[in-house]
PDB file of C-alpha atoms and ligand atoms in Angstrom:
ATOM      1  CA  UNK A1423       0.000   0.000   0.000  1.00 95.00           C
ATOM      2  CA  UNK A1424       2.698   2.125   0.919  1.00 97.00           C
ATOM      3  CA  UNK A1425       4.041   2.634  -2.750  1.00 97.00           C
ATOM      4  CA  UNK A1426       0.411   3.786  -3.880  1.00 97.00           C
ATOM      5  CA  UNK A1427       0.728   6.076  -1.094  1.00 97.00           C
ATOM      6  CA  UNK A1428       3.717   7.723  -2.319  1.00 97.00           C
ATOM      7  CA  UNK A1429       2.392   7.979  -5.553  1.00 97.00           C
ATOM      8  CA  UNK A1430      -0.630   9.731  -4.408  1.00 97.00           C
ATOM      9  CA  UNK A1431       1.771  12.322  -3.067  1.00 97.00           C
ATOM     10  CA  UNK A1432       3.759  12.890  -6.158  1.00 97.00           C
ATOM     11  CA  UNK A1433       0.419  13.066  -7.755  1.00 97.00           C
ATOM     12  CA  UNK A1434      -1.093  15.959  -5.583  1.00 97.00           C
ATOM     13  CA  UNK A1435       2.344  17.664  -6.186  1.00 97.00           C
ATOM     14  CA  UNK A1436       4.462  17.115  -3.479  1.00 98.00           C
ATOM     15  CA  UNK A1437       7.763  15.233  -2.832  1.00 97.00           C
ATOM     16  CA  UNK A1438       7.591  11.923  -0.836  1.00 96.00           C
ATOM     17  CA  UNK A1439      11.139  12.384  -0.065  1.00 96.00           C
ATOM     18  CA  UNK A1440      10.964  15.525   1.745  1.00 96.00           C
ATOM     19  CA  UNK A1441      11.560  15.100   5.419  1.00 96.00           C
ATOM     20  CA  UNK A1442       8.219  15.717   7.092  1.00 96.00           C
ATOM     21  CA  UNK A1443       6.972  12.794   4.760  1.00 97.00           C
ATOM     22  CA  UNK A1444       9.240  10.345   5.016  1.00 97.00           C
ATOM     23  CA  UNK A1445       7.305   7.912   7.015  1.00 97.00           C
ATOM     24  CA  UNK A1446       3.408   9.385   6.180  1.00 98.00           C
ATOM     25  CA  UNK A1447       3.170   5.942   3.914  1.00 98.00           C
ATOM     26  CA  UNK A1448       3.636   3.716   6.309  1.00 98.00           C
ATOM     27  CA  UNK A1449       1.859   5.967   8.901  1.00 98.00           C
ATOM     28  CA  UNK A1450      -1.198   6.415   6.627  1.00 97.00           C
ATOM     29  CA  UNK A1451      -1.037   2.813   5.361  1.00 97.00           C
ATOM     30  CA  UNK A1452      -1.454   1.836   8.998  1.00 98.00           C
ATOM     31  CA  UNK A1453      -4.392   4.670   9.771  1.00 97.00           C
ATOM     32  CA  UNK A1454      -5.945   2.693   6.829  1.00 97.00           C
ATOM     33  CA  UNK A1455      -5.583  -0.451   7.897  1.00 97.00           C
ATOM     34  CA  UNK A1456      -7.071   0.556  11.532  1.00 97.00           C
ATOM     35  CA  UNK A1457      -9.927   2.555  10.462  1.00 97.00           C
ATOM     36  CA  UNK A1458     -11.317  -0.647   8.160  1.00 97.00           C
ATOM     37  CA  UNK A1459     -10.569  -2.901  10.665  1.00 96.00           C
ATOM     38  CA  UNK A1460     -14.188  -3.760  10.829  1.00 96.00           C
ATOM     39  CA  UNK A1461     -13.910  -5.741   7.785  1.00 96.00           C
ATOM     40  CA  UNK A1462     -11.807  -8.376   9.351  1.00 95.00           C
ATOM     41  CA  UNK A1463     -14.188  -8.013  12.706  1.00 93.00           C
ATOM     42  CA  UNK A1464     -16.634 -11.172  13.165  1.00 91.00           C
ATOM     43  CA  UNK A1465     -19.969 -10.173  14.884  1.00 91.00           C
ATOM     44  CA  UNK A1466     -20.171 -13.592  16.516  1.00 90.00           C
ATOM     45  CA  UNK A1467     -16.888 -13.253  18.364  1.00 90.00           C
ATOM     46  CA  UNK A1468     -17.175  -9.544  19.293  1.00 91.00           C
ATOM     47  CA  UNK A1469     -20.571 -10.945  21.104  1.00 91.00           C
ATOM     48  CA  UNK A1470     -19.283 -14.063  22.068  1.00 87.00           C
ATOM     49  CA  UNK A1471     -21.945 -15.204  24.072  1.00 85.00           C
ATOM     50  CA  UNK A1472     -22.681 -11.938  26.149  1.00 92.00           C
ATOM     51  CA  UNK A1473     -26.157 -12.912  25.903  1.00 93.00           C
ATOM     52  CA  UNK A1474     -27.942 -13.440  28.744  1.00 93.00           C
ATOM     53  CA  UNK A1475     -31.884 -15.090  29.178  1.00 92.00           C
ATOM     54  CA  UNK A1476     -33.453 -12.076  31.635  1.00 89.00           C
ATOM     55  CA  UNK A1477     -37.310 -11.673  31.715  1.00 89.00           C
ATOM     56  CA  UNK A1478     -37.574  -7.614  31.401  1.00 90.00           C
ATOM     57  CA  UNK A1479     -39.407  -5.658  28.769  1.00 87.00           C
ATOM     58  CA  UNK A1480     -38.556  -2.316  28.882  1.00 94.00           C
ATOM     59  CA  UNK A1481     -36.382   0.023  26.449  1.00 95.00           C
ATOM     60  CA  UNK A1482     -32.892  -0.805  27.202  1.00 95.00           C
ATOM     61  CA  UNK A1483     -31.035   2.504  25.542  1.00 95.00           C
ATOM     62  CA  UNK A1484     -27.235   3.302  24.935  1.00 96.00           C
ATOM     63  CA  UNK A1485     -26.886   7.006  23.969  1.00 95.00           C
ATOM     64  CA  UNK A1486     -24.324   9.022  22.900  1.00 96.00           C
ATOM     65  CA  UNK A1487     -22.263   6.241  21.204  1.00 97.00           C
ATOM     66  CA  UNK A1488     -19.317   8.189  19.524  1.00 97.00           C
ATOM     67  CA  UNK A1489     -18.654   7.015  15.742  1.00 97.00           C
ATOM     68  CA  UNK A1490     -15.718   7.331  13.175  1.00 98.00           C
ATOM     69  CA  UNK A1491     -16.584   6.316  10.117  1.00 98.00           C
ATOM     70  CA  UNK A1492     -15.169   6.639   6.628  1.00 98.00           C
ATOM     71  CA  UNK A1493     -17.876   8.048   3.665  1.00 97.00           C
ATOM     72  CA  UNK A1494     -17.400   5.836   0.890  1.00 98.00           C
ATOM     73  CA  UNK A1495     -17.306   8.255  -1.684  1.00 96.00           C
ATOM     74  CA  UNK A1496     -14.428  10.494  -0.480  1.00 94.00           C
ATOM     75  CA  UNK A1497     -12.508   8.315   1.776  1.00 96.00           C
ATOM     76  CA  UNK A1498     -13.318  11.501   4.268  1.00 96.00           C
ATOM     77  CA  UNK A1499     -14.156  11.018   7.568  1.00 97.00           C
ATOM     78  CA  UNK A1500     -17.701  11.299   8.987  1.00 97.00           C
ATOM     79  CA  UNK A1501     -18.234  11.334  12.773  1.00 97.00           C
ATOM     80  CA  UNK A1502     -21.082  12.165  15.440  1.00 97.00           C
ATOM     81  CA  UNK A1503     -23.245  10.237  18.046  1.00 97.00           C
ATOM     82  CA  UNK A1504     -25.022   6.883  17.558  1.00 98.00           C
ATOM     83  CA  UNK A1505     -27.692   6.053  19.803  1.00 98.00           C
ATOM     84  CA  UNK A1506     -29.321   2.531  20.004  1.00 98.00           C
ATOM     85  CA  UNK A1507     -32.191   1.337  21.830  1.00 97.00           C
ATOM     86  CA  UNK A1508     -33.829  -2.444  21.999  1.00 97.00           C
ATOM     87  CA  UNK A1509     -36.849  -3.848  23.550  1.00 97.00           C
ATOM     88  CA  UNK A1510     -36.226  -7.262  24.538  1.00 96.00           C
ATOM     89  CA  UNK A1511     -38.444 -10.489  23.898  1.00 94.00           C
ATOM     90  CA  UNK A1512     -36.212 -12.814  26.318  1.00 87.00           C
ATOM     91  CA  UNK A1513     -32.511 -12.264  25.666  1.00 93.00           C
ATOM     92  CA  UNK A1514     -30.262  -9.004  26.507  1.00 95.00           C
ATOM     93  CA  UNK A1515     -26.944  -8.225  25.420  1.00 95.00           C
ATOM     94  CA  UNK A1516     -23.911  -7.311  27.876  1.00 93.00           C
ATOM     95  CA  UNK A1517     -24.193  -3.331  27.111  1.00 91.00           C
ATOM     96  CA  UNK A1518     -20.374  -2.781  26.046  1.00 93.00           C
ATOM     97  CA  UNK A1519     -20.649  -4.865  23.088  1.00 95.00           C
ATOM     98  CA  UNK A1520     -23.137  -2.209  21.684  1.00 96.00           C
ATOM     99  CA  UNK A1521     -20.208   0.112  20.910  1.00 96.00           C
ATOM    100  CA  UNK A1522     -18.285  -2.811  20.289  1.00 96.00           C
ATOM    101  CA  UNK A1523     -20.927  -3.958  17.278  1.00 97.00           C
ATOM    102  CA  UNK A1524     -21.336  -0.022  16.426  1.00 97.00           C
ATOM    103  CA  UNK A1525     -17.428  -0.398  16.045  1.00 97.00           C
ATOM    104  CA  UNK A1526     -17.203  -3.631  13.524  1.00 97.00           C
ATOM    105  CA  UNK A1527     -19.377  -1.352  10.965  1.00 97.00           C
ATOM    106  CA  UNK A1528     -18.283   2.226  11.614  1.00 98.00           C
ATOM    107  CA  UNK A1529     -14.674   1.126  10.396  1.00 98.00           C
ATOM    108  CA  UNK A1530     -15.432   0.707   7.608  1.00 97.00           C
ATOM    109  CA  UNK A1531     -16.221   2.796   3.750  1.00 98.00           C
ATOM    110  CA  UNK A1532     -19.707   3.388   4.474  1.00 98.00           C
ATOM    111  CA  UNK A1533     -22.889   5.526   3.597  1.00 98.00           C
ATOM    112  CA  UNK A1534     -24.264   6.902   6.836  1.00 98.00           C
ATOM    113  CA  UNK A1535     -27.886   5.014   6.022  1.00 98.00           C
ATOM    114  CA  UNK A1536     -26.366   1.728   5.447  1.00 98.00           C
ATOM    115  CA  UNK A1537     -24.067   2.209   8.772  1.00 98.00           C
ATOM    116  CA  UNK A1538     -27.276   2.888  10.624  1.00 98.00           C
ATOM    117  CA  UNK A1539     -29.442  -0.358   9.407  1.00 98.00           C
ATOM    118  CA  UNK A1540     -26.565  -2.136   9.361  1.00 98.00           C
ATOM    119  CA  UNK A1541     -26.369  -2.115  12.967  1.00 98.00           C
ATOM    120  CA  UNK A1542     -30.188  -1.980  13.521  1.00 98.00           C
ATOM    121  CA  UNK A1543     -30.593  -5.440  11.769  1.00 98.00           C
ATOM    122  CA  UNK A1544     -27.623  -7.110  13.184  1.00 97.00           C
ATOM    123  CA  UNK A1545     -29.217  -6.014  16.681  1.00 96.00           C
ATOM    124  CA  UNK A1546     -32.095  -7.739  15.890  1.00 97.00           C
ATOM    125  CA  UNK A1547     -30.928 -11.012  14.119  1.00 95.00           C
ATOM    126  CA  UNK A1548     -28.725 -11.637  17.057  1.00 94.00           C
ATOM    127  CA  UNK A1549     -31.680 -10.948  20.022  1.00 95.00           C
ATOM    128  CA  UNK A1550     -34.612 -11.348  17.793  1.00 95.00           C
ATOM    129  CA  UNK A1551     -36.103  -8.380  20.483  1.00 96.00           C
ATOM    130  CA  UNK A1552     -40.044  -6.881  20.096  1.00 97.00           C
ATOM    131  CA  UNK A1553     -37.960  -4.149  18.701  1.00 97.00           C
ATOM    132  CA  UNK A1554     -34.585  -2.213  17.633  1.00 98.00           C
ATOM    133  CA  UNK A1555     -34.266   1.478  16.986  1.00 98.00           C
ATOM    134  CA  UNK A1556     -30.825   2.803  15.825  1.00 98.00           C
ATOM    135  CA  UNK A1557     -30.030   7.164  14.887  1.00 98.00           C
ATOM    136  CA  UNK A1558     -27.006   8.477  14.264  1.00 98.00           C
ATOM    137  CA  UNK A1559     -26.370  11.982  14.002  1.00 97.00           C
ATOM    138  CA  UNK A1560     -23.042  12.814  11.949  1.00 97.00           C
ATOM    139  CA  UNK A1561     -20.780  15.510  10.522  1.00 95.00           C
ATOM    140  CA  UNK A1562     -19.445  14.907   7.191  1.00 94.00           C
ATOM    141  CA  UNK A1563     -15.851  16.300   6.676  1.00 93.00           C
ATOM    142  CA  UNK A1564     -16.512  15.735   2.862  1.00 90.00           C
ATOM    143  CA  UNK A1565     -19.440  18.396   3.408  1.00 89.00           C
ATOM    144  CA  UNK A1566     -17.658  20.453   5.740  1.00 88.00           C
ATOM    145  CA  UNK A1567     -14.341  20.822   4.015  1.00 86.00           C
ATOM    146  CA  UNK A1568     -15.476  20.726   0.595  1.00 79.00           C
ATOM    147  CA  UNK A1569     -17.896  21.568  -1.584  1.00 68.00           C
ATOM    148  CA  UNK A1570     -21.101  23.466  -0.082  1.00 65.00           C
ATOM    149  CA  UNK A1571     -19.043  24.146   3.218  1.00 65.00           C
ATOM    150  CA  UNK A1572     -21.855  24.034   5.891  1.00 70.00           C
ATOM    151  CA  UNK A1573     -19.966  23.668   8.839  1.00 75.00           C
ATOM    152  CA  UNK A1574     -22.912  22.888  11.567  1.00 78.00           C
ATOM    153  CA  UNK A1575     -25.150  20.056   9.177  1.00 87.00           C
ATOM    154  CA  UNK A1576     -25.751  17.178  11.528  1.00 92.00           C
ATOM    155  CA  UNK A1577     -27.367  14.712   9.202  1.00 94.00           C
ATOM    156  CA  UNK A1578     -29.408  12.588  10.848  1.00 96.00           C
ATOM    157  CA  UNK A1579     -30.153   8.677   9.613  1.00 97.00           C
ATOM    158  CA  UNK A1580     -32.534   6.220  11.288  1.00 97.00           C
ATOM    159  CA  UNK A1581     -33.092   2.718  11.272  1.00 98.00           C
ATOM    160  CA  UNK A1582     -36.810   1.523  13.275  1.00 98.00           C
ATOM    161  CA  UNK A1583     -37.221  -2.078  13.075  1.00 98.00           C
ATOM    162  CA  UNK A1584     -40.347  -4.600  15.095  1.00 97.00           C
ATOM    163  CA  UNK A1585     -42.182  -2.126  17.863  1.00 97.00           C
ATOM    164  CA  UNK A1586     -40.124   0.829  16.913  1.00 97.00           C
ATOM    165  CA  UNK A1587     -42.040   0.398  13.469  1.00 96.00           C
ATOM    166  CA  UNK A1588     -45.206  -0.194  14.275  1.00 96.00           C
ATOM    167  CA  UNK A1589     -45.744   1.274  18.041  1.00 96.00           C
ATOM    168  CA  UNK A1590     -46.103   4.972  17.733  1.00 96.00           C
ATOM    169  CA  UNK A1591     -45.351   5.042  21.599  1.00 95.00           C
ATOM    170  CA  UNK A1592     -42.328   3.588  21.202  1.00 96.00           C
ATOM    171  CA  UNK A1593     -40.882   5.529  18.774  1.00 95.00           C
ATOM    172  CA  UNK A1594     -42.098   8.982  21.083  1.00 95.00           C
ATOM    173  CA  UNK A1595     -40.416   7.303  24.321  1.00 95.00           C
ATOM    174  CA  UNK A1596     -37.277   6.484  22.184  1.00 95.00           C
ATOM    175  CA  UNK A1597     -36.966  10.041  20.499  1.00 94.00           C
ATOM    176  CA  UNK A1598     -37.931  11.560  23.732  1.00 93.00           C
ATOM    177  CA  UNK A1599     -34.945   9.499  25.501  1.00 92.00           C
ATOM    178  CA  UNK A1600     -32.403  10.747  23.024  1.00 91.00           C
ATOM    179  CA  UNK A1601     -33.062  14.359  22.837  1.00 88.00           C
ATOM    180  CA  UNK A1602     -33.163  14.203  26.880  1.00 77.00           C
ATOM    181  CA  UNK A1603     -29.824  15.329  28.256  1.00 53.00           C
ATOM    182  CA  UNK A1604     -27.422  13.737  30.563  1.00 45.00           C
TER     183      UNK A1604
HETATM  184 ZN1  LIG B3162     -18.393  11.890   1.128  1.00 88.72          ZN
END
């Protein structure tokens, strides 16, 4: 990778053999490597077995999730706050592998509305719950830095799956958890 890298550099005009870039190939080959990580990640061994058989039926909710992800049309960086919420039918998940799962498809290229159901629908394959509601709200450098230059746009993608659907209460208490601070 490292000799595409230095290419790329001539290419944008500058010299690969200046000082200050002497090592940015192998530095940026390995900030590659780490920010796609989550194509080598396996969902079933990030949960590995952190299920547990509890009888409770309320909204479980982790807010506030911090992303990094990678836009698949730039290779820019897009970044905000994921929030996920579940309703279980018999089975919850041990809550840090939510950010661990958020994690195997964050690093990754990725369109923020794929990110967002990706997660969502491997949520609910894995505790087949009454329900699974996923938002993210991100900042797109490739929007900020370039082009139309709007530095505050948060887009915001959602992914409502089972009672989050279909259950107009639901969906209020989960939007009504997320915008609530603290
Ligand atoms: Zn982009």
């Amino acid at each position: 990778m490292q000799d595409y890298i230095k290419e790329i550099l001539i290419e944008i005009g500058e010299d690969p053999k200046r000082e200050g870039l002497i090592k940015t190939p192998s530095r940026v080959e390995n900030a590659l490597k780490f920010l796609t990580s989550g194509y080598k990640s396996n969902l079933n061994e990030v949960v590995n077995g952190a299920l547990f058989e509890v009888k409770y039926d309320e909204m479980i909710i982790s807010k506030d999730i911090d992303i990094f992800s990678l836009c698949e049309h730039h290779i820019l960086p897009f970044f905000g706050k994921c929030h996920v919420a579940y309703i279980p039918e018999n089975k919850i998940i041990g809550l840090s592998k939510i950010p661990r799962i958020v994690e195997i498809f964050s690093r990754r290229l990725q369109v923020q509305e794929r990110l967002t159901t990706q997660i969502a629908t491997s949520l609910d394959e894995i505790l087949k719950p009454k329900g699974v509601g996923v938002v993210i709200e991100a900042q797109h450098l490739c929007m900020i830095m370039r082009g139309v230059q709007k530095i505050n746009t948060v887009i915001t993608t959602s992914s409502l799956l089972g009672c989050f659907k279909d259950n107009l209460n639901t969906r209020a208490e989960f939007i009504n958890l997320i915008k609530g601070k603290g």
